[in-house]
Short mmCIF file of C-alpha atoms in Angstrom, two decimals:
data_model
loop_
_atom_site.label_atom_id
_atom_site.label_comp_id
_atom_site.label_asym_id
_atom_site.label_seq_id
_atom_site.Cartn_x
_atom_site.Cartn_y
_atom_site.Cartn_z
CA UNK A 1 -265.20 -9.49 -4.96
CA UNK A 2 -263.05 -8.84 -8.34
CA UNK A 3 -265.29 -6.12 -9.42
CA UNK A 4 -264.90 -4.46 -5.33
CA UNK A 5 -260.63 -5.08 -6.66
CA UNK A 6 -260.94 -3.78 -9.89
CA UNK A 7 -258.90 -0.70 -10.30
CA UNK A 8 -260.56 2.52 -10.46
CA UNK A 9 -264.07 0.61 -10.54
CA UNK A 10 -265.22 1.51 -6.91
CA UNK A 11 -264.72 5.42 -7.48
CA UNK A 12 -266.28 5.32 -10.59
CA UNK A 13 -269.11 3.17 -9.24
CA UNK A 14 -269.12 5.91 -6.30
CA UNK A 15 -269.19 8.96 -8.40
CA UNK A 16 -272.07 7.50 -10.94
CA UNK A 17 -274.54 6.38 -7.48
CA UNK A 18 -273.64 9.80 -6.05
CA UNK A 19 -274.66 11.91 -9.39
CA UNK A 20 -277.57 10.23 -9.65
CA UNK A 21 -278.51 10.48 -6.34
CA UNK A 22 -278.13 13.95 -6.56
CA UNK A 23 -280.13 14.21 -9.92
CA UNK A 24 -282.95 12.92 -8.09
CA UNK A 25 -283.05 15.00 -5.16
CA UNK A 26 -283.53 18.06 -7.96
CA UNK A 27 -286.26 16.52 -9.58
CA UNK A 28 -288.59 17.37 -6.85
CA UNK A 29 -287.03 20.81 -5.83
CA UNK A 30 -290.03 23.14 -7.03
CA UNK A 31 -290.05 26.35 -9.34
CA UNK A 32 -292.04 28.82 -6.85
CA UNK A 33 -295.11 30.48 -8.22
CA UNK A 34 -296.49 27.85 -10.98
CA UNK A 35 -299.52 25.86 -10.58
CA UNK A 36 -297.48 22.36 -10.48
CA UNK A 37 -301.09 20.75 -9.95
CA UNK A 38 -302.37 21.94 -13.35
CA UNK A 39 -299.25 21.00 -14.99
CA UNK A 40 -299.51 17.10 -13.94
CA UNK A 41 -303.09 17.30 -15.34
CA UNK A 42 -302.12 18.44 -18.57
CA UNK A 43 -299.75 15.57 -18.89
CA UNK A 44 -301.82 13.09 -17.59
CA UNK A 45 -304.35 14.06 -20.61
CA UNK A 46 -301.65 13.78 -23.07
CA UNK A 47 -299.87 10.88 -23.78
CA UNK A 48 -296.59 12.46 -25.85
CA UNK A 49 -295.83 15.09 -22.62
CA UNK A 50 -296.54 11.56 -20.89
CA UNK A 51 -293.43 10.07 -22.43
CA UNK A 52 -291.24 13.07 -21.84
CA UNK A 53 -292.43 12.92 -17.74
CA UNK A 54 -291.12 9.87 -18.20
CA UNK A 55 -288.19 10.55 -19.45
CA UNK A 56 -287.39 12.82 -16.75
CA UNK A 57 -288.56 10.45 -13.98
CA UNK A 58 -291.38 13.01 -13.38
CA UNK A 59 -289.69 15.83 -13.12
CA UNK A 60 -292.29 17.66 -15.30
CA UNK A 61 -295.00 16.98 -13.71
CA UNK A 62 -293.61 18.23 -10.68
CA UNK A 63 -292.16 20.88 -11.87
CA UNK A 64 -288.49 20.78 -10.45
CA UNK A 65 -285.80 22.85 -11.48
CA UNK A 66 -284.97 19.77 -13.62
CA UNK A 67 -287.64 19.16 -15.26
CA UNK A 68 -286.44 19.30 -18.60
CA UNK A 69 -283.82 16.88 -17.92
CA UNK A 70 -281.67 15.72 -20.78
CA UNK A 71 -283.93 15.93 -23.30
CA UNK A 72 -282.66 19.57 -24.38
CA UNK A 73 -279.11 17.30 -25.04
CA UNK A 74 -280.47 14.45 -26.77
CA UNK A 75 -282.49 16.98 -29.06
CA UNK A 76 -279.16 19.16 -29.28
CA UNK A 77 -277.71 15.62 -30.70
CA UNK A 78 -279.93 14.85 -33.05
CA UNK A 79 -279.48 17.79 -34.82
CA UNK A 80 -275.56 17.96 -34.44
CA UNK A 81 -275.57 14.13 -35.76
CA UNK A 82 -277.46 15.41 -38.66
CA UNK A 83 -276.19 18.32 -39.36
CA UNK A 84 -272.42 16.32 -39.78
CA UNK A 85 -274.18 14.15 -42.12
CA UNK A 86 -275.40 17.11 -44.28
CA UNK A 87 -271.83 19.48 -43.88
CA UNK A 88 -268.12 18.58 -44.83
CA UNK A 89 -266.78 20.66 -42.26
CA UNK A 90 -268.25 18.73 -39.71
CA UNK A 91 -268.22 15.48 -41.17
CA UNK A 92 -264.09 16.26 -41.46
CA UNK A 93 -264.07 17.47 -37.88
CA UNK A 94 -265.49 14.20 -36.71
CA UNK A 95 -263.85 11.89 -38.71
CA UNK A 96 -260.39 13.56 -39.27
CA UNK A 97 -259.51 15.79 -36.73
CA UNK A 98 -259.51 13.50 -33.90
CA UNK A 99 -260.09 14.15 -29.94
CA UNK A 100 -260.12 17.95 -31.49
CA UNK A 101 -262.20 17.76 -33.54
CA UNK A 102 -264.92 15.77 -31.18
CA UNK A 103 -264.04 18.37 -28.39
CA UNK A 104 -265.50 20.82 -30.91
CA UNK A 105 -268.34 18.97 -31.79
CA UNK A 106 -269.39 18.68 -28.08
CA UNK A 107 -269.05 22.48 -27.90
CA UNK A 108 -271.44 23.37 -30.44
CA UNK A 109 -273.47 20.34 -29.12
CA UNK A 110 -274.16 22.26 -26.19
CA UNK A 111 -275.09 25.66 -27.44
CA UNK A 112 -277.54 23.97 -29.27
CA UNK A 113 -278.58 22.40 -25.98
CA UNK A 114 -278.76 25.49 -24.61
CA UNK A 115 -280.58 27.23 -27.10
CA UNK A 116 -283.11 24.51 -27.54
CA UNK A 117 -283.56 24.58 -23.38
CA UNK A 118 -284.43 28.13 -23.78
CA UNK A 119 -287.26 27.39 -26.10
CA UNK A 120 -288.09 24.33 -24.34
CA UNK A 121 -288.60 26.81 -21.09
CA UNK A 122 -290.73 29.45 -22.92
CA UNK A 123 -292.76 26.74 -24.34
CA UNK A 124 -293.58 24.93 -21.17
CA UNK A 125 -294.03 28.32 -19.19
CA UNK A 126 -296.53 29.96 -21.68
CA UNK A 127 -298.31 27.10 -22.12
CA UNK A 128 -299.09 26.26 -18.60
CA UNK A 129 -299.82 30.08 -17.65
CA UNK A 130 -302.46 29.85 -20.71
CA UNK A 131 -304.17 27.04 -19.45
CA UNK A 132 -304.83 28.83 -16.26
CA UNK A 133 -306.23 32.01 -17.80
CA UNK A 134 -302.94 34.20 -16.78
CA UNK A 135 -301.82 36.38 -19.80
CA UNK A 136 -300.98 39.53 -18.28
CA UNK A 137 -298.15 40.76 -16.22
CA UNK A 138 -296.09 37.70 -16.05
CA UNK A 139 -293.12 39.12 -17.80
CA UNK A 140 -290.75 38.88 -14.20
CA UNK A 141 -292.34 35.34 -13.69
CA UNK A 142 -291.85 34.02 -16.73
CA UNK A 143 -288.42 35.19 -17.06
CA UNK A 144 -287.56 33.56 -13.78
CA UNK A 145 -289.00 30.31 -14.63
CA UNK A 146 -286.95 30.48 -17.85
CA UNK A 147 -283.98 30.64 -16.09
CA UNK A 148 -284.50 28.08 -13.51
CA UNK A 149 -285.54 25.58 -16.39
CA UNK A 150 -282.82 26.09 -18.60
CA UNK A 151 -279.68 26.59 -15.85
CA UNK A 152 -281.21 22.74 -14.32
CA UNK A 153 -281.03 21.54 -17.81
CA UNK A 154 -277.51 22.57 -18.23
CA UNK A 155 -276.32 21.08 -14.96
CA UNK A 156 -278.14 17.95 -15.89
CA UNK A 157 -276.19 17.87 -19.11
CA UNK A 158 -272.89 18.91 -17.27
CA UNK A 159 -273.94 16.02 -14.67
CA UNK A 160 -274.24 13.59 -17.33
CA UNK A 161 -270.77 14.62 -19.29
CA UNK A 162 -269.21 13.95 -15.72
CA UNK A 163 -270.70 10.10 -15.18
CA UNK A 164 -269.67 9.44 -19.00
CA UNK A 165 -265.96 10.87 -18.37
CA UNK A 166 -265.57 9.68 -14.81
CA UNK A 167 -268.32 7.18 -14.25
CA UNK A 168 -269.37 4.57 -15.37
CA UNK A 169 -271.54 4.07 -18.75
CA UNK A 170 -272.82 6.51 -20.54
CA UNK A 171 -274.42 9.62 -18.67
CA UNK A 172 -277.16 10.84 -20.97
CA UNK A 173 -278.47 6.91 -21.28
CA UNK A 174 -278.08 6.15 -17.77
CA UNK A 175 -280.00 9.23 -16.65
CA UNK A 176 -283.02 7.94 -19.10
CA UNK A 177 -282.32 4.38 -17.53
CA UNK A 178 -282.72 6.04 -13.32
CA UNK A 179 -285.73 8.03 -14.54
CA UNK A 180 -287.98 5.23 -15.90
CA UNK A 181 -286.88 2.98 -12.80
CA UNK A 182 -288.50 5.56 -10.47
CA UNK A 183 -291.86 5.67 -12.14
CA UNK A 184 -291.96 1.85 -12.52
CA UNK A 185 -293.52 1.50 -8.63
CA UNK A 186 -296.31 4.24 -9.43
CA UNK A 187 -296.76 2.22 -12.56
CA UNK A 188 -297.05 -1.37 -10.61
CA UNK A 189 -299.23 -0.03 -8.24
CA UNK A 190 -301.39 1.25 -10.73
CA UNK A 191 -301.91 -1.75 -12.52
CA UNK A 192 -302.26 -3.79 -9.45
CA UNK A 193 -305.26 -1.66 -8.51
CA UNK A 194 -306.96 -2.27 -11.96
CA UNK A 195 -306.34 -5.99 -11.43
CA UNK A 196 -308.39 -5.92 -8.37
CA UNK A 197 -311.27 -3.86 -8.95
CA UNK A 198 -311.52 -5.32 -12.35
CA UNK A 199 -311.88 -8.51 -11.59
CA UNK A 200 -311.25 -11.82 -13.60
CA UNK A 201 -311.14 -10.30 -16.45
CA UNK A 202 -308.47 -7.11 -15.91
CA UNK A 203 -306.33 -9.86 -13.93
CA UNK A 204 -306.66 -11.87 -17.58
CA UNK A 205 -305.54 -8.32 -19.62
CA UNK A 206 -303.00 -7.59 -16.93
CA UNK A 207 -300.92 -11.02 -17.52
CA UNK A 208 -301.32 -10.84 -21.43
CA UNK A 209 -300.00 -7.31 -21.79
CA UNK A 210 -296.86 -8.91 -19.00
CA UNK A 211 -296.33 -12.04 -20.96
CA UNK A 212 -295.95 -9.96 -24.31
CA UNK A 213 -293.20 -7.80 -22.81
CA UNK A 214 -291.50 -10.52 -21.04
CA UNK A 215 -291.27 -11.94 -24.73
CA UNK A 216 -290.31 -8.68 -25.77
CA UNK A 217 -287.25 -8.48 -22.93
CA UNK A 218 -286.13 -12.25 -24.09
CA UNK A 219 -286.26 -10.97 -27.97
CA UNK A 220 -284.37 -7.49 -27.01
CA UNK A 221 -281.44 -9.95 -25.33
CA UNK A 222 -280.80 -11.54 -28.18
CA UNK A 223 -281.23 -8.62 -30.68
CA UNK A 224 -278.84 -6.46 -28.63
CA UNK A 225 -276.25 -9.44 -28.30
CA UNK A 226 -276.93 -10.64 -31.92
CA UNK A 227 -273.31 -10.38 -34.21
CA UNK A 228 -272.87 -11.32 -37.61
CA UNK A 229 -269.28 -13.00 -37.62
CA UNK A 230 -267.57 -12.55 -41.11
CA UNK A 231 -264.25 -14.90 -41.34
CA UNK A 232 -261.17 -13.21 -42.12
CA UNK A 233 -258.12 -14.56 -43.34
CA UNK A 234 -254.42 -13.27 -42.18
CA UNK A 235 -251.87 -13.65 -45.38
CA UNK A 236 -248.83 -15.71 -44.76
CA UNK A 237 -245.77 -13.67 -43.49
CA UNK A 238 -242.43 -14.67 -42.89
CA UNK A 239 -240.06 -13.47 -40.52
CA UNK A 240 -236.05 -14.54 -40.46
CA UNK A 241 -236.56 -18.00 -41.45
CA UNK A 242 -239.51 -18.41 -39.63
CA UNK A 243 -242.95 -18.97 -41.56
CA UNK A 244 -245.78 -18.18 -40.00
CA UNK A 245 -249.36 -20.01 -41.55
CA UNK A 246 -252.55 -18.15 -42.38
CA UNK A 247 -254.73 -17.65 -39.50
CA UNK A 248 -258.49 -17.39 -39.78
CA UNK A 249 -260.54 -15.18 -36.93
CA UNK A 250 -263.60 -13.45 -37.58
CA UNK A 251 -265.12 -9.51 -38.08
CA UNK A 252 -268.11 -8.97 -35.65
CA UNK A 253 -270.52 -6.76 -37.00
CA UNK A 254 -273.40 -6.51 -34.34
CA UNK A 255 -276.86 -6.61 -35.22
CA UNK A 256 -278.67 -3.73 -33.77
CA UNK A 257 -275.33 -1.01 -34.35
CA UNK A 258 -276.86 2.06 -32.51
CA UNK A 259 -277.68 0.34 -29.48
CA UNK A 260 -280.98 2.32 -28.11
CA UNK A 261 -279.89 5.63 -29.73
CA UNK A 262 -281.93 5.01 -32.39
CA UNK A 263 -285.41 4.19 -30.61
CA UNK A 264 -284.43 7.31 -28.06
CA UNK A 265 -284.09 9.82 -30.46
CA UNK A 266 -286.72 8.79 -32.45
CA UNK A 267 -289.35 9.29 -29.44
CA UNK A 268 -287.89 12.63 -29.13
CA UNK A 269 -288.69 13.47 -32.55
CA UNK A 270 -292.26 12.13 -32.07
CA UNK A 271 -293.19 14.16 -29.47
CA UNK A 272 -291.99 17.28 -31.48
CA UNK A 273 -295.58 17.99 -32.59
CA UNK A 274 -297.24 17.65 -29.07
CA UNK A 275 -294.38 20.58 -27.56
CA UNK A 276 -295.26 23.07 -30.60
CA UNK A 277 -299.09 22.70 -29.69
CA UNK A 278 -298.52 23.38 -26.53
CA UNK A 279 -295.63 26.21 -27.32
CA UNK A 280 -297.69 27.71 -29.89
CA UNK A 281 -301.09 29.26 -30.39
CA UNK A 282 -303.60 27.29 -32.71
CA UNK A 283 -305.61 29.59 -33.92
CA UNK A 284 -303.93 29.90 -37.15
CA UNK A 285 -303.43 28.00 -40.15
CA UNK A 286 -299.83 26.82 -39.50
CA UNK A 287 -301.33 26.19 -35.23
CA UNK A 288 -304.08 24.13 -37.27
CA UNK A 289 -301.42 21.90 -39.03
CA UNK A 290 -299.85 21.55 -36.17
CA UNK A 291 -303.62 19.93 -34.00
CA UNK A 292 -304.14 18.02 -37.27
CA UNK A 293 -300.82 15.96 -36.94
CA UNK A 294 -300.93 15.43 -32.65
CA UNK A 295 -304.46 14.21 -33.57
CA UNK A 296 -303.12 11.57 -36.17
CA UNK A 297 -299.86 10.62 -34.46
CA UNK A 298 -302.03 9.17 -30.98
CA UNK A 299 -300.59 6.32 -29.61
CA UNK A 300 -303.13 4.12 -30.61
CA UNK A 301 -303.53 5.21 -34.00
CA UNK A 302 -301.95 3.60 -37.31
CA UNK A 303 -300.16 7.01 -38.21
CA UNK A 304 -298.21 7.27 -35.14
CA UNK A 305 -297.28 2.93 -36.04
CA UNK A 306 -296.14 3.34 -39.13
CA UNK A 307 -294.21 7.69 -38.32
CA UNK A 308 -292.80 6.21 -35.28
CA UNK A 309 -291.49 2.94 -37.63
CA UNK A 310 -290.26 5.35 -40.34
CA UNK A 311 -288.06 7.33 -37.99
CA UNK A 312 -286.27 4.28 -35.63
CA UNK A 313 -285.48 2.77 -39.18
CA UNK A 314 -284.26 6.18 -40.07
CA UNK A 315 -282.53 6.63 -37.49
CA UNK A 316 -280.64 2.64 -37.46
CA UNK A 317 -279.39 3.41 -40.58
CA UNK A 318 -278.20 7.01 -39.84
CA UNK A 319 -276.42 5.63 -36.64
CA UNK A 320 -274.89 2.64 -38.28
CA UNK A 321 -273.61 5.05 -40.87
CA UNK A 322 -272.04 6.99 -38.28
CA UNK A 323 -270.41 3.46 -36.42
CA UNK A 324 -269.11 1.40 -38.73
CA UNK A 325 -267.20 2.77 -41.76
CA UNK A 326 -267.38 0.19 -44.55
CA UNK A 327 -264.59 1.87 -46.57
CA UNK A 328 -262.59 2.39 -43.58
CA UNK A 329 -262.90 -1.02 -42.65
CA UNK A 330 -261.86 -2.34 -45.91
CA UNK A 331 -258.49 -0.16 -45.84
CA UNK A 332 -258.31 -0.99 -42.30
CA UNK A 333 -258.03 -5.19 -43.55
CA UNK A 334 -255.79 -4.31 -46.14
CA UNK A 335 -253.14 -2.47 -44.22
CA UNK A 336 -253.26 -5.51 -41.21
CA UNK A 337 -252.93 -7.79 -44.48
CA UNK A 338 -256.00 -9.80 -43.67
CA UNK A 339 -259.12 -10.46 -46.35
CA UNK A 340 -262.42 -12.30 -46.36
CA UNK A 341 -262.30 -15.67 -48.04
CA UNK A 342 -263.83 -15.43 -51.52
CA UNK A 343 -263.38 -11.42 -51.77
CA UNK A 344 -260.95 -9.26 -53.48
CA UNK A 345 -259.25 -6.76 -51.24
CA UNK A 346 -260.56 -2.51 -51.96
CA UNK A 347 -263.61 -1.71 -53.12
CA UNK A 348 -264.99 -5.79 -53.92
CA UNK A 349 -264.78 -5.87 -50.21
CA UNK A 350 -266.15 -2.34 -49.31
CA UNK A 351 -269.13 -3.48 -51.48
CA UNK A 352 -269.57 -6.68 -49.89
CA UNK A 353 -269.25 -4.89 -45.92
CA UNK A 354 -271.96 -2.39 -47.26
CA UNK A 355 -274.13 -5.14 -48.15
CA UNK A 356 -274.03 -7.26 -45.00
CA UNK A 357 -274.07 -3.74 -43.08
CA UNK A 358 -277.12 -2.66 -44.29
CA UNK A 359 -278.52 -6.32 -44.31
CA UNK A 360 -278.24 -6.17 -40.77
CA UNK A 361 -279.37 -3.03 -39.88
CA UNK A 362 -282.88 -3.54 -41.69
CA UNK A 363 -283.58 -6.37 -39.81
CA UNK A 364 -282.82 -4.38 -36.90
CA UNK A 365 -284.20 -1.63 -37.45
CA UNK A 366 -287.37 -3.76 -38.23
CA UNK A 367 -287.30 -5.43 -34.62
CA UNK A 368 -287.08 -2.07 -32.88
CA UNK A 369 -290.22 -1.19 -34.59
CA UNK A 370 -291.84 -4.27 -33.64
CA UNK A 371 -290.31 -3.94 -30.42
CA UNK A 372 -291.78 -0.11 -29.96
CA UNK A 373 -295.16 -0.89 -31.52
CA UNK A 374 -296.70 -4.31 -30.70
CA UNK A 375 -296.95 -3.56 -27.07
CA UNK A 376 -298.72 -0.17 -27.89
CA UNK A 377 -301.36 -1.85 -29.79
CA UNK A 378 -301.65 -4.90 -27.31
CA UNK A 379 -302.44 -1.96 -24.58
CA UNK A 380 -305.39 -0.32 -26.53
CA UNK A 381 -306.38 -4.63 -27.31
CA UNK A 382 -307.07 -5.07 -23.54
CA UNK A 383 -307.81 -2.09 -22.05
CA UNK A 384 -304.54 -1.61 -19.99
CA UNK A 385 -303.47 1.84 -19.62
CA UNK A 386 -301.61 1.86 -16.76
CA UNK A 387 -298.25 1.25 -18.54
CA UNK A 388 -299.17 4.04 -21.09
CA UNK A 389 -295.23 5.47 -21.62
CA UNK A 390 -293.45 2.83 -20.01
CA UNK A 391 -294.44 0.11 -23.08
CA UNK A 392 -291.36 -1.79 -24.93
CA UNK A 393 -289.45 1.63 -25.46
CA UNK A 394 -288.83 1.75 -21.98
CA UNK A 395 -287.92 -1.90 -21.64
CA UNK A 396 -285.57 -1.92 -24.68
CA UNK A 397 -283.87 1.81 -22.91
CA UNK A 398 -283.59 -0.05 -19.50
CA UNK A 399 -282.08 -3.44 -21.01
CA UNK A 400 -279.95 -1.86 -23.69
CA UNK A 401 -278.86 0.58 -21.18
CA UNK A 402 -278.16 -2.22 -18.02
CA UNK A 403 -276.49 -4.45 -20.60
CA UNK A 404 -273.84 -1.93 -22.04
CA UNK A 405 -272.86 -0.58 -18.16
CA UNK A 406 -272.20 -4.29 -17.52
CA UNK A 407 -269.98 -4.68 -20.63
CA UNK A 408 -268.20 -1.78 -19.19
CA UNK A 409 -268.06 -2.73 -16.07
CA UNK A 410 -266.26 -6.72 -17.27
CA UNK A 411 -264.01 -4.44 -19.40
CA UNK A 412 -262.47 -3.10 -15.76
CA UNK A 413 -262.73 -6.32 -14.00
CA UNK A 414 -260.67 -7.93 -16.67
CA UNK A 415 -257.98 -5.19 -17.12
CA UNK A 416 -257.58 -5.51 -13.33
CA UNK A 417 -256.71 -9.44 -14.35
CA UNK A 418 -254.11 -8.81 -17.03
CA UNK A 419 -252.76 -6.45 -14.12
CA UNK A 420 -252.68 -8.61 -12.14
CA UNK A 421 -251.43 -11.32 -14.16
CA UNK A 422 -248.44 -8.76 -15.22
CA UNK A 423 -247.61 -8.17 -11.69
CA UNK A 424 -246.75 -11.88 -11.05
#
């Protein structure tokens, strides 16, 4: 009832289920004139374009005019969050130059997007017209399949600013969160039906690989809700003849600072390889390379473990970097005139946040791994491939994502509260 009350909360609850009703629909509206049938085989037979069907909610196996989805943004931001990291100019456009200077930084974020959906397109379009023997005078086809792909990508990423500035949550996360919900019935089904006509012992595999990601849900709870308080002391101040006493409250620094970001963008990265095989031709040195690392980085091999390990840890520390200033904070305590117990203000206590920080983010960064890679392995263990792509980075997307939209969502209930309270 108080979140039906809560101001503003039932349009932006509106505009978010109408959005992504509307995404849907698109998935399934077909590009004319390509063999969607051949396209759903190739992905079926490989299990990287696998995770990107997935990621659009099959919308490239089918071959909609959104097929790409918003991966063409979350690549674009990858290498925009990088590229800060690497150049002043946009490191001080992000940090200094306020809603300006982020305004600018989504701008070039979606040229990039653009740009990358463009090669995204070609890639996809060459590739399936090779793999049914058409080389020849395609120029007008492929040109029109370009351009279908890349002007659904940029309404998908136009769709998502729109949920994130008038919805609720935000849009490029909840769009990942919609798309692996549809393909979870296909997925049940599936595994249902290798239950039964395995017998005993596929029923025995089935509940194994279910019991380790219901222990994976429980441990992603508490990892995404996990806080390291730090106590901080306020100095005593006194006002007229008034003194007030120190007061002690505490500094939450959360466990697991980038959320799903990093475990998102590091799939993307992954699946790099598997796009430029298909893009490009392999019979070349460089193609070689190229059939040499998809064949290493499998799913069920130890080289696509320990890569995909490398980059989520990569990737927690880049985000936390980009979060939580521990310099920032320190000046930040100084000016309120508050200080941890046992530290000297200024750099002593930028030293000490650095520490914990990074403390933190390690063991983080360590769970997502575990989180991303134990269920892979107990899949190839039993024989279970029905949940190939929608393993424990799926589960940590869907609960990461469902528990940040409901912080969001108590954030309006309780403003409508104080409202009210103000009002009597």
């Amino acid at each position: 009832m108080q979140m039906a009350q809560a101001a503003g909360l039932r349009g932006r609850l509106l505009i978010t289920l109408g959005l992504l009703i509307l995404l849907r629909f698109g998935m399934f509206v077909p590009i004319p004139g390509l063999d969607r049938a051949r396209l759903a085989e190739i992905i079926q037979g490989n299990a990287a374009l696998g995770i990107l069907d997935l990621f659009t909610g099959g919308g490239l196996s089918t071959l909609g005019i959104f097929a790409l989805g918003i991966l063409p943004y979350i690549n674009a931001s990858i290498i925009v969050q990088l590229l800060t990291a690497a150049l002043p100019s946009l490191e001080d456009l992000q940090k200094n130059e306020g809603e300006a200077g982020r305004r600018k930084i989504a701008q070039i974020t979606r040229y990039i997007a653009f740009g990358w959906a463009i090669i995204q397109s070609i890639g996809i379009t060459l590739g399936l017209l090779v793999a049914n023997g058409v080389v020849a005078g395609t120029l007008p086809s492929i040109a029109a399949t370009v351009l279908a792909l890349v002007a659904g990508s940029m309404f998908v990423m136009w769709i998502s600013e729109l949920i994130t500035e008038r919805g609720l949550g935000n849009g490029a996360s909840l769009l990942i969160f919609v798309n692996i919900v549809a393909v979870l019935p296909k997925t049940l089904g599936d595994t249902i039906t290798f239950a039964q006509q395995g017998g005993r012992q596929a029923i025995a595999q089935v509940v194994i690989l279910l019991l380790v990601f219901l222990v994976m849900i429980i441990g992603i709870v508490f990892v995404q809700e996990g806080t390291r308080r730090i106590p901080i002391v306020s100095a005593r101040r006194q006002v007229g003849r008034r003194l007030y006493r120190e007061r002690t409250s505490y500094l939450p620094l959360r466990l697991n600072q980038g959320g799903v970001m990093p475990i998102i963008f590091a799939s993307a990265v992954l699946v790099l390889p598997f796009q430029l095989v298909q893009a490009l031709p392999t019979d070349n040195p460089v193609g070689q390379v190229l059939v040499q690392l998809v064949n290493a980085l499998r799913p069920d091999s130890w080289g696509y473990v320990a890569f995909y390990s490398l980059l989520i840890l990569g990737f927690s520390f880049f985000y936390a970097s980009l979060i939580v200033n521990p310099k920032d904070m320190s000046q930040n305590l100084k000016k309120m005139g508050t200080s941890i117990p046992g530290i000297r203000p200024g750099t002593a206590t930028t030293n000490y946040l650095e520490g914990v920080l990074n403390r933190l983010t390690l063991l983080g960064a360590l769970f997502l791994s575990l989180v991303a890679t134990i269920p892979t392995l107990v899949e190839s263990a039993t024989g279970v491939t029905t949940f190939r792509g929608l393993g424990a980075t799926s589960l940590l997307i869907l609960v990461g994502v469902a528990i940040d939209t409901a912080k969001q969502i108590q954030t309006y209930v309780m403003s409508q509260r104080y409202e009210d309270m103000i009002k009597k």
